Amino acid sequence: MKLALDPYMLRAVPLLELPGVVADLGYEYIELSPREDFMPFFLHPRADDARVGAFKRALDGAGVRIASVLPLYRWSGPDEDEREAAVRYWKRAIQISVDLGCTVMNSEFNGRPEQASLSEAKFWRSMDELLPIFEREGVRLRLEPHPDDFVEDGKVAADMVRGINSSLVSYLYCAPHTFHMGGDIAGIMRYAGDKLTHLHVADSYDHTGSSGLRYITNPPGNPARVHQHLDIGQGEVDWDEFFDTLGAMDFARTPDAIMTVCVFAWEERARESSVFMREEIAKRTANWWPAAQRPAV
């Protein structure tokens, strides 16, 4: 299992200095999430071949590798022009990933929940265009349901992944989305079974708590989705259930398994948060391996 850091809170660090900072925090792997100067949210990648090459050399120099590349595009959106653009962006993102020596990408289903059937149709159209490219390049894809996607339920998302019917496509469980996915950590993980290959680790509050009044938004009844990406222990995710279930499933020995720290809430203490999360995960997974086989963290 690879333990990676999503460096989104460190995005002000110049790109070529980022690998060294991540190494100083004790991580060997990065999950490369959107950055304005490299691969922005919902827009075409900004990096040319020279910049990609320079970043690759910086990674090599710091002894850090890219575990996964995370692009976010409107590839399931109901607008066809946006969908076609998103497919173009995906193609370039796949090439960049390959050039960085990374053969894993992860993303969200996207689309619109109020137009779920149309969004799903757009998703399948995009997959028809992109899956042959993933297969040709040998790039594996991990998908997660996200609040405000056309699919938000954890078990439904696992079925969607199975429906793609490709050994290259698997399932990502995002812990801070637990309460939007149905709240059943163990049930969702076990339902995903051997399709579960990727985790996002951060805490969140249960927005359904207090009779649905944990958060009050106005006007009443609006469809806003609320969640956080906090340090472990700052929210209401049941971490004992989370780690115990993964241990029982022997997740750490899943081929190409990735666990990514993705705390976004504390930019003012991004480095302290990143170190705390690495150490906390090491404690909670210590019993997954015999002492001689425990990975360095």
Short mmCIF file of C-alpha atoms in Angstrom, two decimals, residues 2-297:
data_model
loop_
_atom_site.label_atom_id
_atom_site.label_comp_id
_atom_site.label_asym_id
_atom_site.label_seq_id
_atom_site.Cartn_x
_atom_site.Cartn_y
_atom_site.Cartn_z
CA LYS A 2 1.22 3.49 -0.88
CA LEU A 3 0.58 6.33 1.56
CA ALA A 4 0.29 9.55 -0.44
CA LEU A 5 -0.25 13.22 0.32
CA ASP A 6 -2.68 15.39 -1.61
CA PRO A 7 -0.68 18.65 -1.50
CA TYR A 8 -3.63 20.96 -2.24
CA MET A 9 -2.99 22.98 0.94
CA LEU A 10 0.58 23.46 -0.30
CA ARG A 11 -0.39 24.74 -3.74
CA ALA A 12 1.32 28.10 -3.07
CA VAL A 13 4.63 26.24 -2.98
CA PRO A 14 6.28 26.60 -6.42
CA LEU A 15 5.76 23.46 -8.47
CA LEU A 16 9.42 22.49 -8.72
CA GLU A 17 9.92 22.96 -4.96
CA LEU A 18 6.87 20.86 -4.04
CA PRO A 19 8.57 17.42 -4.16
CA GLY A 20 11.21 18.54 -1.68
CA VAL A 21 8.59 19.91 0.71
CA VAL A 22 6.59 16.68 0.51
CA ALA A 23 9.73 14.65 1.20
CA ASP A 24 10.51 16.84 4.23
CA LEU A 25 7.03 16.02 5.57
CA GLY A 26 7.92 12.34 5.48
CA TYR A 27 5.95 11.24 2.41
CA GLU A 28 7.29 9.23 -0.48
CA TYR A 29 4.20 9.66 -2.68
CA ILE A 30 2.03 12.51 -3.96
CA GLU A 31 -1.53 12.35 -5.24
CA LEU A 32 -1.33 15.23 -7.69
CA SER A 33 -4.56 17.22 -7.40
CA PRO A 34 -5.46 20.28 -9.47
CA ARG A 35 -3.09 23.27 -9.48
CA GLU A 36 -3.65 26.44 -11.47
CA ASP A 37 -0.12 26.29 -12.94
CA PHE A 38 -0.26 22.63 -13.98
CA MET A 39 -3.67 20.98 -14.20
CA PRO A 40 -6.47 23.37 -13.11
CA PHE A 41 -9.99 22.47 -12.03
CA PHE A 42 -12.30 21.96 -15.05
CA LEU A 43 -9.86 23.47 -17.58
CA HIS A 44 -7.28 22.18 -20.03
CA PRO A 45 -3.89 21.32 -18.45
CA ARG A 46 -1.45 24.25 -18.51
CA ALA A 47 1.76 22.21 -18.49
CA ASP A 48 3.77 21.76 -21.68
CA ASP A 49 6.24 18.93 -22.17
CA ALA A 50 9.12 21.02 -20.84
CA ARG A 51 7.31 21.77 -17.60
CA VAL A 52 6.27 18.16 -17.18
CA GLY A 53 9.87 17.09 -17.69
CA ALA A 54 11.16 19.63 -15.18
CA PHE A 55 8.63 18.45 -12.60
CA LYS A 56 9.63 14.83 -13.22
CA ARG A 57 13.27 15.72 -12.58
CA ALA A 58 12.33 17.55 -9.39
CA LEU A 59 10.40 14.49 -8.21
CA ASP A 60 13.33 12.20 -8.99
CA GLY A 61 15.72 14.55 -7.22
CA ALA A 62 13.61 14.54 -4.05
CA GLY A 63 13.00 10.79 -4.10
CA VAL A 64 9.24 11.35 -4.37
CA ARG A 65 6.91 9.63 -6.80
CA ILE A 66 3.42 10.35 -8.11
CA ALA A 67 1.08 7.67 -6.79
CA SER A 68 -1.94 9.04 -8.63
CA VAL A 69 -3.03 12.01 -10.71
CA LEU A 70 -6.41 13.56 -9.86
CA PRO A 71 -8.06 15.63 -12.62
CA LEU A 72 -11.54 17.09 -12.25
CA TYR A 73 -13.51 17.73 -15.44
CA ARG A 74 -17.18 18.01 -16.42
CA TRP A 75 -17.11 14.77 -18.37
CA SER A 76 -20.62 13.83 -17.20
CA GLY A 77 -22.18 17.26 -17.30
CA PRO A 78 -25.45 17.64 -19.18
CA ASP A 79 -23.96 20.28 -21.51
CA GLU A 80 -22.52 18.48 -24.55
CA ASP A 81 -19.99 21.19 -25.42
CA GLU A 82 -18.58 21.00 -21.89
CA ARG A 83 -18.52 17.21 -22.05
CA GLU A 84 -16.61 17.21 -25.32
CA ALA A 85 -14.15 19.73 -23.89
CA ALA A 86 -13.71 17.59 -20.78
CA VAL A 87 -12.81 14.56 -22.90
CA ARG A 88 -10.13 16.64 -24.65
CA TYR A 89 -8.77 17.72 -21.27
CA TRP A 90 -8.76 14.11 -20.06
CA LYS A 91 -6.72 13.00 -23.06
CA ARG A 92 -3.99 15.52 -22.28
CA ALA A 93 -4.12 14.67 -18.56
CA ILE A 94 -3.62 10.99 -19.36
CA GLN A 95 -0.57 11.81 -21.47
CA ILE A 96 0.89 13.95 -18.68
CA SER A 97 0.37 11.14 -16.18
CA VAL A 98 2.18 8.68 -18.43
CA ASP A 99 5.03 11.16 -18.95
CA LEU A 100 5.35 11.50 -15.16
CA GLY A 101 5.68 7.74 -14.87
CA CYS A 102 2.29 7.42 -13.17
CA THR A 103 -0.18 4.73 -14.24
CA VAL A 104 -3.00 5.51 -11.78
CA MET A 105 -5.57 8.31 -12.08
CA ASN A 106 -8.59 9.03 -9.92
CA SER A 107 -11.55 11.32 -10.29
CA GLU A 108 -15.22 11.94 -9.49
CA PHE A 109 -18.33 10.92 -11.39
CA ASN A 110 -19.33 14.58 -11.74
CA GLY A 111 -22.61 15.45 -13.54
CA ARG A 112 -25.75 16.87 -11.92
CA PRO A 113 -27.95 15.05 -9.38
CA GLU A 114 -31.09 16.82 -10.59
CA GLN A 115 -30.35 15.51 -14.11
CA ALA A 116 -29.03 12.12 -13.07
CA SER A 117 -30.22 10.06 -16.04
CA LEU A 118 -28.90 12.55 -18.61
CA SER A 119 -25.62 12.88 -16.69
CA GLU A 120 -25.22 9.11 -16.62
CA ALA A 121 -25.76 8.96 -20.37
CA LYS A 122 -23.04 11.58 -20.82
CA PHE A 123 -20.75 9.64 -18.48
CA TRP A 124 -21.07 6.48 -20.57
CA ARG A 125 -20.44 8.44 -23.76
CA SER A 126 -17.24 9.83 -22.25
CA MET A 127 -16.18 6.39 -21.07
CA ASP A 128 -16.72 5.02 -24.58
CA GLU A 129 -14.17 7.57 -25.81
CA LEU A 130 -11.69 7.40 -22.93
CA LEU A 131 -11.60 3.76 -21.83
CA PRO A 132 -9.73 2.64 -24.98
CA ILE A 133 -7.08 5.27 -24.19
CA PHE A 134 -6.73 4.09 -20.59
CA GLU A 135 -6.38 0.55 -21.91
CA ARG A 136 -3.85 1.51 -24.57
CA GLU A 137 -1.70 3.42 -22.08
CA GLY A 138 -2.11 0.88 -19.26
CA VAL A 139 -3.48 3.56 -16.92
CA ARG A 140 -5.78 2.47 -14.11
CA LEU A 141 -8.75 4.66 -13.12
CA ARG A 142 -10.30 4.93 -9.64
CA LEU A 143 -13.71 6.60 -9.31
CA GLU A 144 -15.48 8.07 -6.29
CA PRO A 145 -19.01 9.34 -5.67
CA HIS A 146 -18.95 12.97 -4.59
CA PRO A 147 -21.54 15.19 -2.94
CA ASP A 148 -23.52 16.88 -5.75
CA ASP A 149 -22.49 14.30 -8.39
CA PHE A 150 -25.11 12.43 -10.39
CA VAL A 151 -24.28 9.45 -8.18
CA GLU A 152 -23.64 10.14 -4.48
CA ASP A 153 -24.53 6.85 -2.80
CA GLY A 154 -21.53 4.64 -2.02
CA LYS A 155 -23.07 1.31 -3.03
CA VAL A 156 -24.62 2.70 -6.22
CA ALA A 157 -21.19 4.05 -7.16
CA ALA A 158 -19.65 0.61 -6.63
CA ASP A 159 -22.24 -0.83 -9.00
CA MET A 160 -21.42 1.87 -11.55
CA VAL A 161 -17.76 0.86 -11.38
CA ARG A 162 -18.70 -2.78 -11.92
CA GLY A 163 -20.87 -1.76 -14.86
CA ILE A 164 -17.82 -0.34 -16.65
CA ASN A 165 -16.66 -3.96 -16.77
CA SER A 166 -12.95 -3.22 -16.97
CA SER A 167 -10.16 -4.58 -14.79
CA LEU A 168 -8.53 -1.16 -15.05
CA VAL A 169 -11.39 0.69 -13.30
CA SER A 170 -11.96 0.44 -9.56
CA TYR A 171 -13.51 2.19 -6.58
CA LEU A 172 -12.28 4.97 -4.29
CA TYR A 173 -13.77 5.36 -0.80
CA CYS A 174 -13.53 8.96 0.39
CA ALA A 175 -13.91 9.08 4.19
CA PRO A 176 -14.99 12.74 4.44
CA HIS A 177 -17.89 11.92 2.10
CA THR A 178 -19.05 9.08 4.34
CA PHE A 179 -22.28 10.76 5.43
CA HIS A 180 -23.23 11.71 1.87
CA MET A 181 -22.57 8.15 0.67
CA GLY A 182 -25.02 6.60 3.14
CA GLY A 183 -22.98 6.55 6.35
CA ASP A 184 -22.34 2.79 6.35
CA ILE A 185 -18.54 2.60 6.29
CA ALA A 186 -18.14 -1.17 6.67
CA GLY A 187 -21.15 -1.97 4.50
CA ILE A 188 -19.97 0.16 1.59
CA MET A 189 -16.39 -1.09 1.79
CA ARG A 190 -17.45 -4.72 1.89
CA TYR A 191 -19.97 -4.15 -0.90
CA ALA A 192 -17.19 -2.70 -3.08
CA GLY A 193 -15.07 -5.73 -2.19
CA ASP A 194 -12.11 -6.29 -4.48
CA LYS A 195 -13.04 -3.17 -6.44
CA LEU A 196 -11.90 -1.06 -3.45
CA THR A 197 -8.35 0.03 -4.29
CA HIS A 198 -8.06 3.65 -3.16
CA LEU A 199 -8.88 5.68 -0.03
CA HIS A 200 -9.08 9.37 0.81
CA VAL A 201 -8.48 10.04 4.49
CA ALA A 202 -9.88 13.09 6.26
CA ASP A 203 -12.57 13.66 8.89
CA SER A 204 -15.99 15.30 8.58
CA TYR A 205 -19.13 16.02 10.57
CA ASP A 206 -22.36 14.11 10.04
CA HIS A 207 -24.60 16.65 8.30
CA THR A 208 -27.62 14.42 9.00
CA GLY A 209 -27.13 14.69 12.77
CA SER A 210 -29.43 16.56 15.14
CA SER A 211 -32.47 15.68 13.03
CA GLY A 212 -30.78 17.18 9.99
CA LEU A 213 -30.02 20.43 11.81
CA ARG A 214 -26.26 19.95 12.21
CA TYR A 215 -25.98 22.68 9.59
CA ILE A 216 -28.65 25.26 8.92
CA THR A 217 -28.65 26.77 5.44
CA ASN A 218 -31.02 29.32 4.03
CA PRO A 219 -33.42 29.28 2.37
CA PRO A 220 -34.70 26.12 4.09
CA GLY A 221 -34.75 23.06 1.85
CA ASN A 222 -32.06 24.27 -0.55
CA PRO A 223 -29.97 21.47 -2.12
CA ALA A 224 -26.55 22.62 -0.86
CA ARG A 225 -24.15 19.82 0.17
CA VAL A 226 -21.89 20.51 3.16
CA HIS A 227 -18.87 18.54 4.33
CA GLN A 228 -15.33 19.08 5.56
CA HIS A 229 -11.84 17.60 5.11
CA LEU A 230 -10.49 17.71 8.68
CA ASP A 231 -7.72 15.99 10.62
CA ILE A 232 -8.61 12.57 12.01
CA GLY A 233 -10.46 13.04 15.30
CA GLN A 234 -11.86 16.48 14.53
CA GLY A 235 -15.13 15.21 13.05
CA GLU A 236 -17.52 12.28 13.40
CA VAL A 237 -16.20 9.60 11.04
CA ASP A 238 -15.90 6.33 12.97
CA TRP A 239 -12.19 5.72 12.52
CA ASP A 240 -12.16 2.48 14.48
CA GLU A 241 -14.72 1.05 12.05
CA PHE A 242 -12.83 2.53 9.08
CA PHE A 243 -9.45 1.02 9.91
CA ASP A 244 -10.78 -2.21 11.44
CA THR A 245 -12.79 -2.94 8.30
CA LEU A 246 -9.84 -2.26 6.03
CA GLY A 247 -7.63 -4.45 8.20
CA ALA A 248 -10.15 -7.31 8.04
CA MET A 249 -10.33 -6.91 4.26
CA ASP A 250 -6.50 -7.00 4.07
CA PHE A 251 -6.65 -3.76 2.10
CA ALA A 252 -2.93 -3.10 2.49
CA ARG A 253 -2.18 -6.09 0.28
CA THR A 254 -4.62 -5.09 -2.44
CA PRO A 255 -2.60 -4.71 -5.67
CA ASP A 256 -1.71 -1.04 -6.23
CA ALA A 257 -3.59 0.06 -3.10
CA ILE A 258 -3.32 3.78 -2.30
CA MET A 259 -4.28 5.65 0.85
CA THR A 260 -4.22 9.43 0.40
CA VAL A 261 -4.20 12.10 3.08
CA CYS A 262 -6.55 14.80 1.80
CA VAL A 263 -7.09 17.36 4.54
CA PHE A 264 -8.05 20.76 3.14
CA ALA A 265 -9.27 22.70 6.17
CA TRP A 266 -6.05 24.00 7.68
CA GLU A 267 -3.93 25.91 5.17
CA GLU A 268 -2.47 27.96 8.04
CA ARG A 269 -1.04 24.75 9.52
CA ALA A 270 -0.75 22.62 6.41
CA ARG A 271 2.62 21.12 7.32
CA GLU A 272 1.65 20.28 10.90
CA SER A 273 -1.58 18.70 9.68
CA SER A 274 0.24 16.61 7.07
CA VAL A 275 2.73 15.27 9.65
CA PHE A 276 -0.05 14.57 12.18
CA MET A 277 -2.06 12.61 9.61
CA ARG A 278 0.95 10.54 8.53
CA GLU A 279 1.75 9.64 12.13
CA GLU A 280 -1.89 8.93 13.05
CA ILE A 281 -2.35 6.62 10.07
CA ALA A 282 0.89 4.81 10.97
CA LYS A 283 -0.47 4.16 14.48
CA ARG A 284 -3.85 2.97 13.26
CA THR A 285 -2.41 0.62 10.64
CA ALA A 286 0.50 -0.73 12.71
CA ASN A 287 -1.30 -4.02 13.33
CA TRP A 288 -1.84 -4.62 9.60
CA TRP A 289 1.67 -6.00 9.10
CA PRO A 290 4.21 -8.00 11.07
CA ALA A 291 6.79 -5.58 12.45
CA ALA A 292 9.38 -6.58 9.87
CA GLN A 293 6.98 -5.81 6.99
CA ARG A 294 5.62 -2.43 8.13
CA PRO A 295 6.09 0.24 5.49
CA ALA A 296 8.23 3.26 6.31
CA VAL A 297 6.19 6.39 7.01
#
